[in-house]
Short mmCIF file of C-alpha atoms in Angstrom, two decimals:
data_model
loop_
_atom_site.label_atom_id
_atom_site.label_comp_id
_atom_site.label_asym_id
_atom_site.label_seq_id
_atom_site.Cartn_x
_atom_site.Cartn_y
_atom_site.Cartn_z
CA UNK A 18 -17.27 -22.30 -11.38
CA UNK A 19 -15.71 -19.34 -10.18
CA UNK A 20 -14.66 -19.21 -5.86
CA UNK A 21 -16.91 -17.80 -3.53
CA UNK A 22 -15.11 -15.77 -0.96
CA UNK A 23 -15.68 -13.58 1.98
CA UNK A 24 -13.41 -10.72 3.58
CA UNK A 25 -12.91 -9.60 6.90
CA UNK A 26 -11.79 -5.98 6.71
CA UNK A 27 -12.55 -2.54 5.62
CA UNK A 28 -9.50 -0.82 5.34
CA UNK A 29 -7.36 -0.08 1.67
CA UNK A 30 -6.52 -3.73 1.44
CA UNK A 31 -10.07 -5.15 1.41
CA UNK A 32 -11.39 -2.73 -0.91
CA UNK A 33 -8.21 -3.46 -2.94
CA UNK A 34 -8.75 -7.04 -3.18
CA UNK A 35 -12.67 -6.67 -3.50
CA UNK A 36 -12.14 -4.31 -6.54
CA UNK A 37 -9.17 -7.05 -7.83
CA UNK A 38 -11.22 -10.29 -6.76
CA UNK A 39 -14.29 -9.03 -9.21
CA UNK A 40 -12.79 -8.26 -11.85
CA UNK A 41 -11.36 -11.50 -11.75
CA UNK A 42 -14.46 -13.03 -11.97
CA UNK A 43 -14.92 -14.07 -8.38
CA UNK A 44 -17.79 -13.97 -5.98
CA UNK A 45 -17.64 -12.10 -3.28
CA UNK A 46 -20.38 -12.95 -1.46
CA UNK A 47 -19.42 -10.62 1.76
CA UNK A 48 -17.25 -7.98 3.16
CA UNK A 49 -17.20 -6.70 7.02
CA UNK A 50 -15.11 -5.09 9.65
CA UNK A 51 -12.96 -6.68 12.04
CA UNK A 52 -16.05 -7.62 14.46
CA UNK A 53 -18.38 -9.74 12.30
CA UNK A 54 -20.45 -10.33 14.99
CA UNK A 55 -22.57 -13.76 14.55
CA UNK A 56 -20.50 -15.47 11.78
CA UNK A 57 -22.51 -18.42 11.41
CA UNK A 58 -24.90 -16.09 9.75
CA UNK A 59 -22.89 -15.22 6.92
CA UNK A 60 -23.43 -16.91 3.55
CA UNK A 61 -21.09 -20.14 2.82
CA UNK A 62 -17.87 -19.73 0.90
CA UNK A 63 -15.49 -21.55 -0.52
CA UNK A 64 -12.43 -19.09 1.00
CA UNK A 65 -12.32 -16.48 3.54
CA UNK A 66 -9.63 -13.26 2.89
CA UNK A 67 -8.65 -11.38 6.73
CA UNK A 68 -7.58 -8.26 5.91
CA UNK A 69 -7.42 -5.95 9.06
CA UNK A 70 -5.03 -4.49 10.74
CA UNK A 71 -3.13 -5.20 13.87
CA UNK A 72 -4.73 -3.21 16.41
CA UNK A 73 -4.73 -5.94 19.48
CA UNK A 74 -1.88 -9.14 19.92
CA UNK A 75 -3.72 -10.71 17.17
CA UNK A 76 -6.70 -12.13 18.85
CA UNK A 77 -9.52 -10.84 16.66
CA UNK A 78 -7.64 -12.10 13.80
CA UNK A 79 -6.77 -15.73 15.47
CA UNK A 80 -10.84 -15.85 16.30
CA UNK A 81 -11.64 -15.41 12.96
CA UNK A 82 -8.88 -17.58 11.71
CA UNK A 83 -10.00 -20.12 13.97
CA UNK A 84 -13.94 -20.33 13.31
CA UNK A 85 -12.88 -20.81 9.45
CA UNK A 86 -10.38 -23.10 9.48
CA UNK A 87 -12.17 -25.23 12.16
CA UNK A 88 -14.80 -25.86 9.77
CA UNK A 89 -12.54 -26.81 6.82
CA UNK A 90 -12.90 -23.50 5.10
CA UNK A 91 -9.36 -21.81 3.98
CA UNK A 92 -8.77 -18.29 5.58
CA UNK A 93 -5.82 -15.87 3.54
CA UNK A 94 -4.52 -13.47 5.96
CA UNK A 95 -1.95 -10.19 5.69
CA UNK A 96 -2.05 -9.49 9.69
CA UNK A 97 0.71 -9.98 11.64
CA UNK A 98 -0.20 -10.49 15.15
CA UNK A 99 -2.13 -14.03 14.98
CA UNK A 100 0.70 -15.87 13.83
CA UNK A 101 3.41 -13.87 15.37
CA UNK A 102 1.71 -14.34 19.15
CA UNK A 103 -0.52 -17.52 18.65
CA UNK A 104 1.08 -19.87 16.24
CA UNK A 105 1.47 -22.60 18.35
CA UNK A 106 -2.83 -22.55 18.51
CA UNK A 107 -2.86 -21.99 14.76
CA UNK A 108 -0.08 -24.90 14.18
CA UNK A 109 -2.34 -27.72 13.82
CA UNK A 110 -4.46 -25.80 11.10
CA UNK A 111 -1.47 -24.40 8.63
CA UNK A 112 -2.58 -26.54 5.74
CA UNK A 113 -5.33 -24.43 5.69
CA UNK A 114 -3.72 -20.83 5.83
CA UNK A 115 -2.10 -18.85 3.11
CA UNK A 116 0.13 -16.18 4.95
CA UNK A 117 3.11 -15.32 2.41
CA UNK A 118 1.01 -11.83 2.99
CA UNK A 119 2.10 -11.21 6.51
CA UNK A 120 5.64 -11.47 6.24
CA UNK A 121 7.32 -9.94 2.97
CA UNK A 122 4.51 -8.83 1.04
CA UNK A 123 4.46 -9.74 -2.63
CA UNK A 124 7.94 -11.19 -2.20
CA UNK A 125 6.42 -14.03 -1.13
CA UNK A 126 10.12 -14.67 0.66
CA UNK A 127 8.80 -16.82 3.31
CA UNK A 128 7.96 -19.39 0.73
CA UNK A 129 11.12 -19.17 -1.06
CA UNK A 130 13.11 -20.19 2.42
CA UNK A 131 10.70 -22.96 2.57
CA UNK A 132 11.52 -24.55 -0.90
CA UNK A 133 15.46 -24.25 0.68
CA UNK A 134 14.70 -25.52 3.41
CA UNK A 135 16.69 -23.67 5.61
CA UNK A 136 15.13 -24.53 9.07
CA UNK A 137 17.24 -28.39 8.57
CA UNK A 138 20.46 -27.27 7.50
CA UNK A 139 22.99 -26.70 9.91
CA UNK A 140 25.41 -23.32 9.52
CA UNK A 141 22.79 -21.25 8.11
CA UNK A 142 23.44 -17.44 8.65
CA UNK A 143 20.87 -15.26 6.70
CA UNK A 144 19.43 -11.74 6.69
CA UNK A 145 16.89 -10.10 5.74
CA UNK A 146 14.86 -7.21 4.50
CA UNK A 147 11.10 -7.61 6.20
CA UNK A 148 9.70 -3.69 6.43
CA UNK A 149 9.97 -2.94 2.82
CA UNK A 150 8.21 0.60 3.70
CA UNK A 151 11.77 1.45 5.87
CA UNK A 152 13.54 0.14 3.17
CA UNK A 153 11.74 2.89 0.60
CA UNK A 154 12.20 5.64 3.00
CA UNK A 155 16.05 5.44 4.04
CA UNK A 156 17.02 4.67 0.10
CA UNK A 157 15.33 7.51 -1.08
CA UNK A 158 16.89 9.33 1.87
CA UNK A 159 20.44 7.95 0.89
CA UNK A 160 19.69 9.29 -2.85
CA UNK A 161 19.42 12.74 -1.33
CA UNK A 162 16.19 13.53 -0.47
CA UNK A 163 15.18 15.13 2.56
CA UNK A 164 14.08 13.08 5.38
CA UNK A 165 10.80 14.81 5.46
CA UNK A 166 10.08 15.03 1.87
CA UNK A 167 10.89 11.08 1.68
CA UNK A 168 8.78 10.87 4.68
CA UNK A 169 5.64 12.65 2.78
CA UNK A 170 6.59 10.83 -0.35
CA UNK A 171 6.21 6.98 1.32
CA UNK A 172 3.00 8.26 2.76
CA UNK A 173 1.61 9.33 -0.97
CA UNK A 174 2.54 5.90 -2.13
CA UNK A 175 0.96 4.11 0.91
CA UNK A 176 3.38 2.75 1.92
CA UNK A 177 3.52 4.35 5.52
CA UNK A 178 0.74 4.97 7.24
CA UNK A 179 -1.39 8.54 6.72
CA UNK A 180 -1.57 11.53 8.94
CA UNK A 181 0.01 14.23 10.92
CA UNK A 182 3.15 12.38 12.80
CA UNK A 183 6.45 13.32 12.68
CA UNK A 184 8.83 10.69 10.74
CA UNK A 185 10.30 9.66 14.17
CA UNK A 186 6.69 8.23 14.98
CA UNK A 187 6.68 7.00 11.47
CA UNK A 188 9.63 4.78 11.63
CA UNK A 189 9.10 3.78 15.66
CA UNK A 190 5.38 2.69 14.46
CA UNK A 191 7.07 0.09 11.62
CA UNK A 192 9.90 -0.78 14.07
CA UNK A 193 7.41 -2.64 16.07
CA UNK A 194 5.89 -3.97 12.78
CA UNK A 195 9.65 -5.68 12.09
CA UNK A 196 9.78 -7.23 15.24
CA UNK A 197 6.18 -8.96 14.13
CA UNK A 198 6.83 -10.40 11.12
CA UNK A 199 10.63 -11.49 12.63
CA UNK A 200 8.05 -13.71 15.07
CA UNK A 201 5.84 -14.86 11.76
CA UNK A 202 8.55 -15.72 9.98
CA UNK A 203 10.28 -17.82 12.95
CA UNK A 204 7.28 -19.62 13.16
CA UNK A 205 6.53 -20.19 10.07
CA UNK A 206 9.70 -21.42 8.55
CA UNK A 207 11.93 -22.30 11.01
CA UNK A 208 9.70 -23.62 14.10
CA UNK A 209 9.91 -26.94 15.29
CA UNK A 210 8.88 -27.78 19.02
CA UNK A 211 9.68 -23.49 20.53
CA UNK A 212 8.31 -20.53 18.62
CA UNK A 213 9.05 -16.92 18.64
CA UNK A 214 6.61 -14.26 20.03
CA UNK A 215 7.32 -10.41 20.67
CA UNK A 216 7.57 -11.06 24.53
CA UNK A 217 10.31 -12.78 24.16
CA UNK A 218 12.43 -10.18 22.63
CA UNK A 219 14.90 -7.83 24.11
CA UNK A 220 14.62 -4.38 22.44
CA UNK A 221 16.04 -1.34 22.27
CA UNK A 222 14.31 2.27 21.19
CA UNK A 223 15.20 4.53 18.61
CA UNK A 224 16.18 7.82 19.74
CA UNK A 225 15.45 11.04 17.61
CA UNK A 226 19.54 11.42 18.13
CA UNK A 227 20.11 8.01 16.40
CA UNK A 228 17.48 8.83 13.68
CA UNK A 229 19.65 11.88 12.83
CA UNK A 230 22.20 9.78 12.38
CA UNK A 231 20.45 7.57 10.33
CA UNK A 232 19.35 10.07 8.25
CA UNK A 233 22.96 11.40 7.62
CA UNK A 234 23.92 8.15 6.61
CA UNK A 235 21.12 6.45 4.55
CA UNK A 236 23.15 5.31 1.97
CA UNK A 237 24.88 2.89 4.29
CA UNK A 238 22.40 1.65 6.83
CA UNK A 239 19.50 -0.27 6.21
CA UNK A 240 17.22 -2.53 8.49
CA UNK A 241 17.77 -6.13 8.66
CA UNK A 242 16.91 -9.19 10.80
CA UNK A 243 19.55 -11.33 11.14
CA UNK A 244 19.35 -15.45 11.54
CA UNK A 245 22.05 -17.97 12.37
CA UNK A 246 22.41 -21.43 13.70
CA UNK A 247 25.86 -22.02 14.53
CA UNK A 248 27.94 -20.36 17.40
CA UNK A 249 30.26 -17.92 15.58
CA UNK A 250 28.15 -14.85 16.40
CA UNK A 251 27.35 -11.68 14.91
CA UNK A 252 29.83 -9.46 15.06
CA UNK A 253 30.17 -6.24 17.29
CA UNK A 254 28.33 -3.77 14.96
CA UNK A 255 25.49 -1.79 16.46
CA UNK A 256 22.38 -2.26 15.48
CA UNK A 257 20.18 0.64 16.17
CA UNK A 258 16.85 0.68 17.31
CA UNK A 259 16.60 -3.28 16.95
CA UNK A 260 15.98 -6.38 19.20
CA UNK A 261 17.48 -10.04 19.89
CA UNK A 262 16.62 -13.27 20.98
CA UNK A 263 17.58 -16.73 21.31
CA UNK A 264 15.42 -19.93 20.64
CA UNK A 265 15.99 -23.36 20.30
CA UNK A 266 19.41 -23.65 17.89
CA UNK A 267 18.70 -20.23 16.49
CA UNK A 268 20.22 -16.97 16.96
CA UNK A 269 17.95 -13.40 16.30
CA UNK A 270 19.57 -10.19 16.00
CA UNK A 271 18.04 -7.24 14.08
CA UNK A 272 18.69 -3.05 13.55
CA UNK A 273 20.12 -0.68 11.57
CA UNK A 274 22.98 -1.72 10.46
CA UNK A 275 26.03 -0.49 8.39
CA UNK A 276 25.73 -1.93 5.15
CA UNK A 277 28.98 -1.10 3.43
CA UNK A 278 28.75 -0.20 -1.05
CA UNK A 279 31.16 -2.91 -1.76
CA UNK A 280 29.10 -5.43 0.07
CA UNK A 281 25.88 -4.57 -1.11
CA UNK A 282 22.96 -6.49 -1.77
CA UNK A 283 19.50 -5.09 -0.23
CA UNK A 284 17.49 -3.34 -3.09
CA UNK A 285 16.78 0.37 -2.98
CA UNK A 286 12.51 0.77 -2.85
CA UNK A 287 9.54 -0.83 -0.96
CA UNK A 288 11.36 -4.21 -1.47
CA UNK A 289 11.57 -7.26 0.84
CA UNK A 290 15.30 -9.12 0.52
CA UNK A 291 16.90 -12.09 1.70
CA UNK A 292 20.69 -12.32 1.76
CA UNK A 293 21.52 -16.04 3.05
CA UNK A 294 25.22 -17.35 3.10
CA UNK A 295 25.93 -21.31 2.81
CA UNK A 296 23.23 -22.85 1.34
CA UNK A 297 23.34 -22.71 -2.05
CA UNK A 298 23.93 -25.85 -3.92
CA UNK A 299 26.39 -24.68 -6.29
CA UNK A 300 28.08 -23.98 -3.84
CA UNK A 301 28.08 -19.81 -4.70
CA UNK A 302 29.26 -18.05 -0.88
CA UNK A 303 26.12 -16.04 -0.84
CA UNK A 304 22.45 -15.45 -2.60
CA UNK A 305 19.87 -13.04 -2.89
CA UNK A 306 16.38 -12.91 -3.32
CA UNK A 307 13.95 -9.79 -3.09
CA UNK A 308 10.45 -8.46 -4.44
CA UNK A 309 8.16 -5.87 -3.92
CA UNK A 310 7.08 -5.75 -0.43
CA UNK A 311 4.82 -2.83 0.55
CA UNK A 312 1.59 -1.21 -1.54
CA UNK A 313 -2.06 -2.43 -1.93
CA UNK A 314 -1.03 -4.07 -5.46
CA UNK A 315 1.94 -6.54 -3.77
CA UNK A 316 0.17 -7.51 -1.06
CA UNK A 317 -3.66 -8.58 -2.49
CA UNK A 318 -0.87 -10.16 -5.49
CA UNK A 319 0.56 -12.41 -2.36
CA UNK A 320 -2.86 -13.13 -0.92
CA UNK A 321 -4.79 -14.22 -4.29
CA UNK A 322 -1.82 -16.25 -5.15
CA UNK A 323 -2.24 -17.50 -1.77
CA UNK A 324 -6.05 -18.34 -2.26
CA UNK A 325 -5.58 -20.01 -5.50
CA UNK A 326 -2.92 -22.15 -4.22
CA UNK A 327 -5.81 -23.07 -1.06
CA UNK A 328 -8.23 -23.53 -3.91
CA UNK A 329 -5.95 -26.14 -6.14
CA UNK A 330 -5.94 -23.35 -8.73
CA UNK A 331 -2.73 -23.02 -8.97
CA UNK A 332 0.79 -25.74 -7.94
#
């Protein structure tokens, strides 16, 4: 019998995964905004998708998170916010969630540190690629395009958001995104007893002086979020326009940073990457793993994996 599912959102994502879900074969018995109003009037379903966007600190979606889940229904969720502010309320109900969407896209990278386990192992030092859309923007800008015909180009594609802003805005708008999923995947895969909101980050801006810069030098500087649990630090590099923080045995740092060619490993393109040093079991110095990260198509890809996992459809 084929799931019945509801989704909570109107924006390109929910229509994506409506138009996907169908011609799948599924049911989807209802689609709304962000405000549902009464839920308990809704029809019954087997699986609820949220699909909106972060406008608030994630309450709306950790309300509708929480009505679903409370009454043994499975939600799928893409939004940051919920778990990056309110994971600890949301902790007891995880079986229940499928969230590889808010964090890395159709990369699903926060399951692949899972299956390593890297929250128990002691001298872990990994970093990663979480804003795939920043990624696509400052690799085409390294190949030589113009900053603002890149800048048009990632809107095209959907990967940044529409509209009239300048590509300062642009990249200062999916700064702050970064610094979200850096709390979703803290508390997600490394969490124990302290997790990781936004408050508790020290940041720094991005001035339009450093995004010159940045610009100049595409082709060695790329965003990455830094994690390590052992004392030797991170070096004296500057990271621009990034943040810190410091919880539990765990170590945060994240920015641009100078990536140099013969030490390469992030992907050009809308790709999410982890580069993670000391945990591989053959005992190789350092491994990689990326996938496509931003777009409609990677992200409803993470969350119906996601659902059929909830369902028992797939291991």
């Amino acid at each position: 019998m084929a799931p019945k599912v509801g989704i909570i959102g109107a924006g390109g994502i929910a229509r994506h995964l409506k138009k996907r879900l169908t011609k799948k074969g599924w049911i989807v018995a209802w689609i709304g905004g962000r405000s549902l109003g009464d839920l308990r009037l809704l029809e019954k379903v087997d699986l609820v998708f949220n699909a909106i966007s972060t406008l608030d600190n994630g309450e709306a979606a950790r309300d509708n998170i929480l009505f679903f889940v409370k009454r043994g229904i499975p939600v799928v969720t893409c939004e940051k916010g919920a778990l990056a502010y309110h994971a600890k309320v949301l902790r007891r109900y995880m079986r229940l969630i499928g969230y590889q969407a808010a964090c890395g896209g159709g990369s699903e990278l926060l399951r692949y540190l899972l299956r390593l386990g890297v929250a128990d192992r002691r001298g872990t030092h990994f970093w990663t690629v979480l804003n795939a859309s920043l990624n696509m923007l400052f690799s085409e800008i390294g190949k030589g395009t113009k900053p603002g015909v890149a800048h048009r180009l990632a809107q095209k594609r959907r990967f940044l958001e529409p509209g009239k802003g300048s590509l300062f805005f642009a990249v200062s708008g999916e700064l702050q995104d970064v610094l979200r999923k850096a709390c979703v995947l803290f508390n997600t895969v490394l969490a124990k007893k302290e997790y990781l909101t936004p408050d508790m980050l020290t940041s720094w801006s991005l001035s339009q002086k450093e995004l010159r810069f940045l610009c100049r030098h595409a082709k060695d500087y790329r965003y990455v979020v830094a994690f390590m649990n052992y004392k030797s630090g991170f070096g004296r590099q500057r990271h621009h326009g990034g943040f810190e923080a410091k919880v539990g045995e765990w170590s945060i740092k994240a920015g641009f940073r100078l990536i140099p060619p013969a030490s390469r490993w992030i992907p050009d393109g809308p790709t999410n990457a982890v580069g993670i040093a000391g945990v591989d079991k053959n005992k190789r110095p350092f491994k990689v793993f990326s996938g496509k990260g931003a777009g409609h198509r990677p992200t409803t890809t993470a969350m119906i994996t996601d659902a059929e996992r909830l369902l028992g459809l797939r291991r």
